[in-house]
């Protein structure tokens, strides 16, 4: 099952390295909060209001999780996972613009670009969980982006 987690864009590196850690949750429940594709906009608005952020400062993390490990929340389309989601389950990390493009257009996750982490942090691009390759924006090897 593919679900989405919304967080601040400075969290992309720990998520890429260690996954989504449920112990870092700020709420009463120590869990990783996930939403369905139809609730991404709601989740972005919720996180932005809760943390006093702009929506452009957020990233959306697409993860693959097993349904049996999820628990439902009272909000329809919102789920929580009471364990850490490992980095191998992270499918993609998207910036604000790619997320809006995904929601407005065909709804197909645009996971064709390979980019460096610095471009993701600037909110310019999507980061695919791939090994190797060059950044489609900077043209340098992933992880080595002197231009950003």
XYZ file of C-alpha atoms in Angstrom:
148
model
C 0.000 0.000 0.000
C 1.413 3.412 -0.966
C 0.842 6.250 1.490
C 2.328 9.712 1.985
C 4.005 11.496 4.907
C 4.328 15.298 5.044
C 7.225 16.971 6.844
C 9.584 19.956 6.728
C 12.090 19.902 3.862
C 15.104 19.939 6.213
C 14.138 16.400 7.268
C 14.829 14.852 3.853
C 18.367 13.639 4.686
C 17.520 11.795 7.942
C 14.530 10.236 6.178
C 16.701 9.121 3.285
C 19.354 7.713 5.628
C 17.305 6.287 8.498
C 13.698 6.166 7.330
C 10.696 7.617 9.156
C 11.311 7.266 12.890
C 8.128 7.022 14.963
C 9.926 8.171 18.142
C 10.427 11.642 16.645
C 6.684 12.320 16.522
C 5.665 15.582 18.228
C 2.161 14.463 19.120
C 0.753 12.437 21.995
C 0.980 9.253 19.965
C 4.489 8.118 19.037
C 3.731 7.145 15.447
C 4.491 7.950 11.824
C 1.432 9.674 10.394
C 0.495 8.784 6.812
C -2.274 9.830 4.443
C -3.758 8.589 1.217
C -3.158 10.451 -2.011
C -6.499 12.229 -1.749
C -5.544 13.689 1.651
C -2.099 15.068 0.760
C -3.341 18.657 0.425
C -5.169 18.385 3.760
C -2.016 16.992 5.429
C 0.157 19.758 3.976
C -2.250 22.377 5.284
C -2.425 20.640 8.690
C 1.374 20.425 9.086
C 1.891 23.996 7.851
C -0.651 25.370 10.339
C 0.571 23.193 13.227
C 4.252 24.081 12.764
C 3.696 27.651 11.515
C 5.309 26.956 8.119
C 4.672 27.836 4.502
C 3.443 24.943 2.348
C 6.449 25.546 0.080
C 8.716 24.512 2.985
C 7.222 21.010 3.095
C 8.121 17.777 1.359
C 5.959 14.744 0.727
C 7.449 11.301 1.287
C 5.895 8.374 -0.567
C 6.275 5.084 1.319
C 5.280 1.482 0.752
C 3.802 -0.091 3.876
C 1.836 -3.231 4.635
C -1.807 -2.667 5.436
C -1.674 -4.935 8.483
C 0.917 -2.666 10.131
C -1.296 0.412 9.856
C -3.946 1.716 12.200
C -6.744 4.015 11.166
C -7.270 7.465 12.520
C -10.672 9.095 13.000
C -9.963 11.287 9.947
C -10.839 9.293 6.844
C -7.733 8.675 4.744
C -5.312 9.243 7.639
C -3.350 6.337 9.089
C -0.577 5.858 11.588
C 2.268 3.378 11.874
C 3.634 2.673 15.369
C 7.066 1.507 14.227
C 9.909 3.066 12.264
C 9.554 2.822 8.495
C 12.999 1.813 7.116
C 14.629 3.774 4.266
C 14.180 0.886 1.815
C 10.405 1.500 2.068
C 10.787 5.151 1.005
C 9.783 5.274 -2.646
C 10.188 9.004 -3.372
C 10.620 12.373 -1.699
C 8.913 15.267 -3.459
C 9.118 19.021 -3.053
C 6.091 21.296 -2.981
C 5.983 22.038 -6.720
C 6.187 18.376 -7.775
C 3.456 17.485 -5.302
C 1.135 20.181 -6.641
C 1.919 19.064 -10.191
C 1.115 15.475 -9.248
C -2.198 16.462 -7.664
C -3.252 18.825 -10.461
C -2.303 16.722 -13.469
C -2.831 13.068 -14.208
C -2.096 11.940 -10.681
C 0.867 9.858 -11.788
C 3.820 10.221 -9.459
C 6.509 11.909 -11.546
C 9.427 9.752 -10.453
C 11.541 10.022 -13.584
C 14.052 12.615 -12.454
C 17.241 11.916 -10.543
C 18.376 14.890 -8.499
C 20.827 15.746 -5.786
C 19.716 16.379 -2.197
C 20.586 20.074 -2.410
C 18.069 20.566 -5.217
C 15.434 18.799 -3.137
C 16.160 21.081 -0.193
C 15.690 24.114 -2.432
C 12.255 22.714 -3.294
C 13.122 22.442 -6.965
C 13.037 18.738 -7.555
C 12.024 15.228 -6.629
C 14.469 12.730 -5.151
C 14.097 9.120 -6.243
C 15.533 6.465 -3.963
C 18.042 5.228 -6.551
C 21.718 4.390 -6.375
C 23.999 6.342 -8.693
C 23.177 8.627 -11.587
C 23.427 12.348 -12.238
C 21.222 15.169 -11.090
C 18.832 16.221 -13.875
C 19.044 19.835 -12.689
C 22.755 20.307 -11.853
C 24.253 17.534 -13.969
C 26.601 16.316 -11.253
C 26.753 12.958 -9.496
C 24.088 12.523 -6.838
C 25.295 13.771 -3.480
C 27.989 16.010 -5.006
C 26.290 19.209 -6.072
C 28.699 22.181 -5.958
C 26.325 24.447 -7.894
C 23.508 24.359 -5.340
